[in-house]
Structures are given as structure tokens and as C-alpha cells.
Tab-separated table of C-alpha atoms in Angstrom:
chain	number	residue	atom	x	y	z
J	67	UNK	CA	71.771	-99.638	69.260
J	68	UNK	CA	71.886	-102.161	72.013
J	69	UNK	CA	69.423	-104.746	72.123
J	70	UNK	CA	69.320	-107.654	75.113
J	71	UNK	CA	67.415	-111.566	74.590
J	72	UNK	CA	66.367	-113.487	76.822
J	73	UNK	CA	64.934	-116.580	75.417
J	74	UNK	CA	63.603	-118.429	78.294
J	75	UNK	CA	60.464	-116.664	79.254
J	76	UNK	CA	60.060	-119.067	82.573
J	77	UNK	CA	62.446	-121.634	84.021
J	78	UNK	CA	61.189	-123.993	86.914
J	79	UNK	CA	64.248	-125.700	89.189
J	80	UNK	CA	64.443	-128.125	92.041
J	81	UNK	CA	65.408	-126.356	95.657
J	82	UNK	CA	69.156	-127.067	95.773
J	83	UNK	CA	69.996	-127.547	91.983
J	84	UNK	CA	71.776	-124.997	89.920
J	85	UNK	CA	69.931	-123.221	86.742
J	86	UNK	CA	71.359	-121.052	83.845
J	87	UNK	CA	69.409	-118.262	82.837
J	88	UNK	CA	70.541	-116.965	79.359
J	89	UNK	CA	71.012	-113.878	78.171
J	90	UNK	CA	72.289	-112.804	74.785
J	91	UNK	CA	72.934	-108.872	74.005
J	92	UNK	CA	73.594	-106.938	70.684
J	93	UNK	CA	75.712	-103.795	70.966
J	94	UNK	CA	78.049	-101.719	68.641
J	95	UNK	CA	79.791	-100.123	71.183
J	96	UNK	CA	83.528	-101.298	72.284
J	97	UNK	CA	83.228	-100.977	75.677
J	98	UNK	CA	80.070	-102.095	77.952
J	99	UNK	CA	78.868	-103.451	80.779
J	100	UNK	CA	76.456	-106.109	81.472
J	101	UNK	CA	73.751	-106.556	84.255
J	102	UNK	CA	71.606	-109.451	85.981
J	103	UNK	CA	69.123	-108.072	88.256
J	104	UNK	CA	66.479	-109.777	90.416
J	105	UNK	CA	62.778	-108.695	90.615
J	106	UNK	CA	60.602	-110.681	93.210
J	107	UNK	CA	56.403	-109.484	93.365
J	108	UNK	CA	57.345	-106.744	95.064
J	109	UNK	CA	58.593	-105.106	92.359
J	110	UNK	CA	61.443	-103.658	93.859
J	111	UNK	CA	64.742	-104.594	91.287
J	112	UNK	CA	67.578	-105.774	93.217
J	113	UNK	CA	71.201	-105.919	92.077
J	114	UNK	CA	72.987	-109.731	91.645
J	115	UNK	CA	75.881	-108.792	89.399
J	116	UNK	CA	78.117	-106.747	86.894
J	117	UNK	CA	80.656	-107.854	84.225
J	118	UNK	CA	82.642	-105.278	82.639
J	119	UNK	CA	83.380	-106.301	78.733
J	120	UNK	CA	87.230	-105.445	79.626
J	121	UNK	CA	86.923	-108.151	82.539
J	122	UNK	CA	88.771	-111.239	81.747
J	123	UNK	CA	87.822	-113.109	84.712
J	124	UNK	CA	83.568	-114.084	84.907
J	125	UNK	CA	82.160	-112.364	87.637
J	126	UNK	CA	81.180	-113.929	90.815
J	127	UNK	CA	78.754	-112.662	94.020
J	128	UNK	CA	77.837	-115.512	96.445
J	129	UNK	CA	75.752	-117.881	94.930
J	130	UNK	CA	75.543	-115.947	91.878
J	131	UNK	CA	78.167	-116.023	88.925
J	132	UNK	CA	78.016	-114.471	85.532
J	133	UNK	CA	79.589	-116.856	82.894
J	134	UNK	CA	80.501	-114.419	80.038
J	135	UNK	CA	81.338	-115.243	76.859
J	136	UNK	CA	82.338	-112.296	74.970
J	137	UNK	CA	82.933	-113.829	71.120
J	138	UNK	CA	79.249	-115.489	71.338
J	139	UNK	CA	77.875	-112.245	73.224
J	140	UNK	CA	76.537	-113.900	75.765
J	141	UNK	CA	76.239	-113.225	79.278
J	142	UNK	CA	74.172	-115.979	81.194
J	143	UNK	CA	73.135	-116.068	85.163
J	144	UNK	CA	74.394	-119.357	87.061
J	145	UNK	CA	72.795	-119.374	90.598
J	146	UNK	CA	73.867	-122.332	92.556
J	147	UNK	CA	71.608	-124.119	94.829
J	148	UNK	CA	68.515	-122.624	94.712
J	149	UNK	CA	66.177	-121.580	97.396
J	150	UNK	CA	62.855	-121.342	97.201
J	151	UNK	CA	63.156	-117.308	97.458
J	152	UNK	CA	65.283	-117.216	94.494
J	153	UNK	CA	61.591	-117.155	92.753
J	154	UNK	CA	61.009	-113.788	90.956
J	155	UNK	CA	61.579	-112.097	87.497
J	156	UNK	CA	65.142	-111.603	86.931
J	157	UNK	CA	66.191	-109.399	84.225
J	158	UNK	CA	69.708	-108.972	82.037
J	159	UNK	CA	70.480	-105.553	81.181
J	160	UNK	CA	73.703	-104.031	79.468
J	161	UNK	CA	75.330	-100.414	79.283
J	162	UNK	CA	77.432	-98.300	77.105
J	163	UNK	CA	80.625	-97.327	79.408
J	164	UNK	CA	80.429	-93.709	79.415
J	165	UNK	CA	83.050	-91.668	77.517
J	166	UNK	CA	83.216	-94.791	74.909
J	167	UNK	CA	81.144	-92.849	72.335
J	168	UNK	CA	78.035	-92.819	71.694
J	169	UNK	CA	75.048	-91.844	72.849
J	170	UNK	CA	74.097	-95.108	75.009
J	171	UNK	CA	75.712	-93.495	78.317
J	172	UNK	CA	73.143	-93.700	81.088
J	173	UNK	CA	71.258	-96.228	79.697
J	174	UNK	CA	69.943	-99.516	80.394
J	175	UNK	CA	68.615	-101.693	77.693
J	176	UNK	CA	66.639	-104.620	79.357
J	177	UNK	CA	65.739	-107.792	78.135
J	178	UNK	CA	62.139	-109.414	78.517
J	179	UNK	CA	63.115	-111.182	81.691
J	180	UNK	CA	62.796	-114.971	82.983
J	181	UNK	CA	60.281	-116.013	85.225
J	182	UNK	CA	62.392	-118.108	87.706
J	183	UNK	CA	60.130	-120.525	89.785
J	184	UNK	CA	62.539	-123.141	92.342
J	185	UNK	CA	60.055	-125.779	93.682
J	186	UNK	CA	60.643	-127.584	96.997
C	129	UNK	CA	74.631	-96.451	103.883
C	130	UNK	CA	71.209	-95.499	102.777
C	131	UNK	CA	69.883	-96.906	99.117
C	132	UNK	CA	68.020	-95.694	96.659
C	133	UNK	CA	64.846	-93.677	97.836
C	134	UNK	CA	61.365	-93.283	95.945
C	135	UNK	CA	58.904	-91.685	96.787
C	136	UNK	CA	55.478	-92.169	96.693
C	137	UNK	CA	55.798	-95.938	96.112
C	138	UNK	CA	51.915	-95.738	95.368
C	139	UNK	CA	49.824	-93.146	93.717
C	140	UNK	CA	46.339	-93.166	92.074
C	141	UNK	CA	45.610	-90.324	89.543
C	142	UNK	CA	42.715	-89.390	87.537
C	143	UNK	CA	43.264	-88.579	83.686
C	144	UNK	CA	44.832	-85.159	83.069
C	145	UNK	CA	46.270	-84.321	86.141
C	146	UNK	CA	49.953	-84.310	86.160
C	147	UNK	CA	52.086	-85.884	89.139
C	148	UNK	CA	55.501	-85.643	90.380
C	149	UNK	CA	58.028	-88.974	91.557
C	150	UNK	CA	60.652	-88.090	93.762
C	151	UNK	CA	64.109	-90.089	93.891
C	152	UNK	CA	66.832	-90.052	96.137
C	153	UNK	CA	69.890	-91.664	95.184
C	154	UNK	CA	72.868	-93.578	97.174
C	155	UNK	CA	75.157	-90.760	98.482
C	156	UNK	CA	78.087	-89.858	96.623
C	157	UNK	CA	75.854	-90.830	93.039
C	158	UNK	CA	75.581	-88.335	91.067
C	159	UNK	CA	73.735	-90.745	87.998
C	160	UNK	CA	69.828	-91.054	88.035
C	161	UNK	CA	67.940	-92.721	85.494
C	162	UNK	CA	64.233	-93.721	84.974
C	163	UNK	CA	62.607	-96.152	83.684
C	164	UNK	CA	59.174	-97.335	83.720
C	165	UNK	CA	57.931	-100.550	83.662
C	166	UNK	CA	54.786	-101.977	82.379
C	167	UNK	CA	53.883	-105.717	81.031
C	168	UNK	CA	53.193	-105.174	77.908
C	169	UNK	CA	56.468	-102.565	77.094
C	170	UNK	CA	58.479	-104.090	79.615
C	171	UNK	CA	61.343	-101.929	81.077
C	172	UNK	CA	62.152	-98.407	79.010
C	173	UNK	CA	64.282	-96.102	79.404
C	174	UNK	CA	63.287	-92.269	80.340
C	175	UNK	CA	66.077	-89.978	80.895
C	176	UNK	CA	69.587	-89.771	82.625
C	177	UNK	CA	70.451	-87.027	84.592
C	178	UNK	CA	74.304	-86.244	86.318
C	179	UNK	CA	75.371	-83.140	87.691
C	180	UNK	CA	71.914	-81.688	87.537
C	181	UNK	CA	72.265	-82.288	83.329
C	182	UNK	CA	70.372	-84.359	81.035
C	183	UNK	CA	72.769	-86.435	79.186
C	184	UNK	CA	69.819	-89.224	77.598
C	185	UNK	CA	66.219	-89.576	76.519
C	186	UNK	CA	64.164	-92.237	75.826
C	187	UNK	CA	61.550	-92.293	73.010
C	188	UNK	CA	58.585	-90.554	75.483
C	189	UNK	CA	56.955	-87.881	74.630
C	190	UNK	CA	56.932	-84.124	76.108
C	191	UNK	CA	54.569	-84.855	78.528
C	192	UNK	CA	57.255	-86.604	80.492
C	193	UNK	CA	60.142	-84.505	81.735
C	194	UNK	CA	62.806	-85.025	84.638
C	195	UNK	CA	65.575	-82.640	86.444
C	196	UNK	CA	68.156	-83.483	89.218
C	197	UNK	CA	68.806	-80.870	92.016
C	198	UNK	CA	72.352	-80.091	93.335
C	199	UNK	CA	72.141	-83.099	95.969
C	200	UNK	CA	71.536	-85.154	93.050
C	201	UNK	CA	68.311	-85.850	94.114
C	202	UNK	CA	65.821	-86.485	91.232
C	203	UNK	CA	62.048	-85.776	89.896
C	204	UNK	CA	59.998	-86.825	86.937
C	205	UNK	CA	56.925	-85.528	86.252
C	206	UNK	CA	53.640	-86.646	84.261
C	207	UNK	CA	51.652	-84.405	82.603
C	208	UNK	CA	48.044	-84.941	81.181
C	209	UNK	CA	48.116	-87.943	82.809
C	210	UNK	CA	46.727	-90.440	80.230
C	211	UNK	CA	45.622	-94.249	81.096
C	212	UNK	CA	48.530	-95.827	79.480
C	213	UNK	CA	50.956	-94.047	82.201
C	214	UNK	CA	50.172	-96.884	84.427
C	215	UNK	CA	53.181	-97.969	85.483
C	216	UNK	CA	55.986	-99.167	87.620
C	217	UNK	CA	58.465	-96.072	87.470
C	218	UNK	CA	61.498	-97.280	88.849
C	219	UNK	CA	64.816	-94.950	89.384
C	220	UNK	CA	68.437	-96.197	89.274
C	221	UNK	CA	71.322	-94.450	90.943
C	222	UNK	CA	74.797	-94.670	89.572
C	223	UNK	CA	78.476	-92.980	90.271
C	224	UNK	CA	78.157	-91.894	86.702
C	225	UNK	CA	81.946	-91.138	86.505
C	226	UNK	CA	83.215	-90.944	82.800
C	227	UNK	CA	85.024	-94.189	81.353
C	228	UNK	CA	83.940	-95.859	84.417
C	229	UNK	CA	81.107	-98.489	84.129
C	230	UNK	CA	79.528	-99.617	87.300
C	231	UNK	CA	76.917	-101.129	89.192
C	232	UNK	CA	73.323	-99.563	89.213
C	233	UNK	CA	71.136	-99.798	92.212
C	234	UNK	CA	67.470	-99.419	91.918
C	235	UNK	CA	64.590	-97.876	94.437
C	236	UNK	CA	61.482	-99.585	95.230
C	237	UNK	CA	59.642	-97.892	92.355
C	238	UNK	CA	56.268	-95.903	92.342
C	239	UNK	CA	53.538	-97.912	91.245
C	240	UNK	CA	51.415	-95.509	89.521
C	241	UNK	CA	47.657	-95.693	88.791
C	242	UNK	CA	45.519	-93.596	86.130
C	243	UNK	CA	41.992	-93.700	86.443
């Protein structure tokens, strides 16, 4: 079973400054992949970023990066310089690589989410 | 190129009717899942469908059911409509190719109401 924590349910952040939203996951399968995604009021769940497990490099979109430490299983969201429309609900999420086994193929596990609010 | 397509993206239904979401992923994806989304459950998982086959289920019961066409294109329906169906039922659209893990892009949602 996979399983995804995210312990900060709300993180507030000057415009400009970085933050670190953290994300811990739980999985017995080898090979997996692991998700940040954005959700402002709308409710509409927007794509920031994928690390592969296999993927020695952190991952890195823009203002986004992923720092990923495998050993600790921990995958947490670095978004540099904040704007004020960086505010929403952003979600980690992880998934089984399909053909690894299993029966996690397809599947998103979500954490609880972070409420990210960036003041001016 | 086109993203992810839901429709309705609202929908108000009274208890025991059944409805139907529609989902139309990126082209060349031949991966949808579901999900829905409420505040208390947060985000859980429905079904998977590639190449017109379910390959996952979530813990839902009968009432909710799913297929994918030959354009990939995706529906879920709601049976007996019950209260707690209120949701946010979001689809996700994915290559789906096998030892291949990539991104997942999500639709708007439908934003479903039970009276």
C-alpha cells in the first residue's frame, strides 16, 4: 500500500521568499513516481512536477523544484519567490510505475494537501 | 494541444437519480483515472481505465462504475444518487505505457451536487 503525509496543513510566506512544502510517502513498491500538484479555488488541479524514483538528479520546472530524498522518503516542493497567485491547495501524490508489480498501476495516492497562503 | 476535457463542470441532482461525467483526455493518452474529491475524504481514487480496460478500483461501491471508448474518451456514472456523492470528480489523463511512469494532467472537474 502507498500512503502520502503531508504535515503542514497551511503555510503562510512573504511575496518573494522561498517556502518548502513537505511531503513524506510510504510505498512497497521498487519503482514509483512522485507528484506535486497545485489546486487554486477553482478547483481545477494543475500539474508543477514529477520525479521518477530511478531519477538521480531532483527535478526542476521554473520556479518549482522537487528536492527528493529517496533514503528518508521524502519528496518536498521548493517554490522560489513567491507570488501572490502561488496561493491555493497544493497536493503531493505518488504512483506505482506500471509493469513494476503490483496492483498500484493507475493510481494516485494523495496526501491531505497544504494550504499555501503568500502575503504581499 | 488540447487538455484534459470534463464535462459538465456543474451538475445538481436530486437523490436517486443516477448521472453520467464525461472526460476527454490529452490526445495520444490512452490512461484515465477518477477520483473524487470531497473535504472530509479528501482525494480517492475510482478506477483506471487504458485501452478501453479496467486495470484498478478504488474501495466504492457498485453504484459507481466507469468505461473508456475506443478514442479513449471516458465516463463514470452515479447511480442512486445518495447525498454523500457530493463531490468534486476530477479525471486524470495519462500515456499509460507499461514500465513508463509519467506525468498526469487533470480536467477542471465536475462539481457535483445531490439534493
Amino acid at each position: 500500500a502507498q500512503k502520502i503525509t503531508q504535515t503542514q496543513p497551511g503555510m503562510f510566506v512573504q511575496e518573494k521568499e522561498a517556502v518548502t512544502l513537505d511531503c513524506t510517502y510510504d510505498t512497497s513498491d521498487q519503482s514509483y513516481g512522485l507528484f506535486w500538484y497545485k489546486q487554486p479555488s477553482s478547483g481545477e488541479m494543475i500539474f508543477l512536477i514529477y520525479q521518477g524514483s530511478y531519477d538521480e538528479q531532483n527535478a526542476t520546472e521554473g520556479r518549482y523544484s522537487l528536492n527528493f530524498q529517496k533514503a528518508r522518503k521524502s519528496a518536498n516542493l521548493v517554490i522560489s519567490a513567491s507570488q501572490l497567485g502561488d496561493s491555493a491547495m497544493y497536493f503531493c501524490a505518488m504512483r506505482a510505475v506500471l509493469g513494476a508489480g503490483g496492483t498500484s498501476y493507475g493510481k494516485l495516492t494523495f496526501g491531505q494537501g497544504t494550504i499555501l497562503t503568500v502575503h504581499p | 494541444k488540447a487538455g484534459v476535457t470534463q464535462t459538465p463542470r456543474y451538475l445538481i441532482k436530486t437523490r436517486g437519480q443516477q448521472v453520467t461525467l464525461s472526460c476527454s483526455p490529452i490526445s495520444g493518452h490512452r490512461s484515465v483515472s477518477w477520483y473524487q474529491q470531497t473535504p472530509g475524504q479528501g482525494l480517492q481514487f475510482l478506477f483506471e481505465y487504458f485501452s478501453e480496460t479496467q486495470r484498478n478500483k478504488g474501495n466504492f461501491p457498485g453504484r459507481f462504475s466507469g468505461r473508456q471508448f475506443s478514442n479513449s474518451r471516458s465516463e463514470m456514472n452515479v447511480s442512486t444518487l445518495e447525498l454523500g456523492d457530493s463531490a468534486l470528480y476530477l479525471c486524470a489523463s495519462s500515456i499509460g505505457a507499461e514500465l513508463m511512469n509519467t506525468e498526469a494532467f487533470f480536467g477542471q472537474g465536475t462539481r457535483l451536487t445531490v439534493v
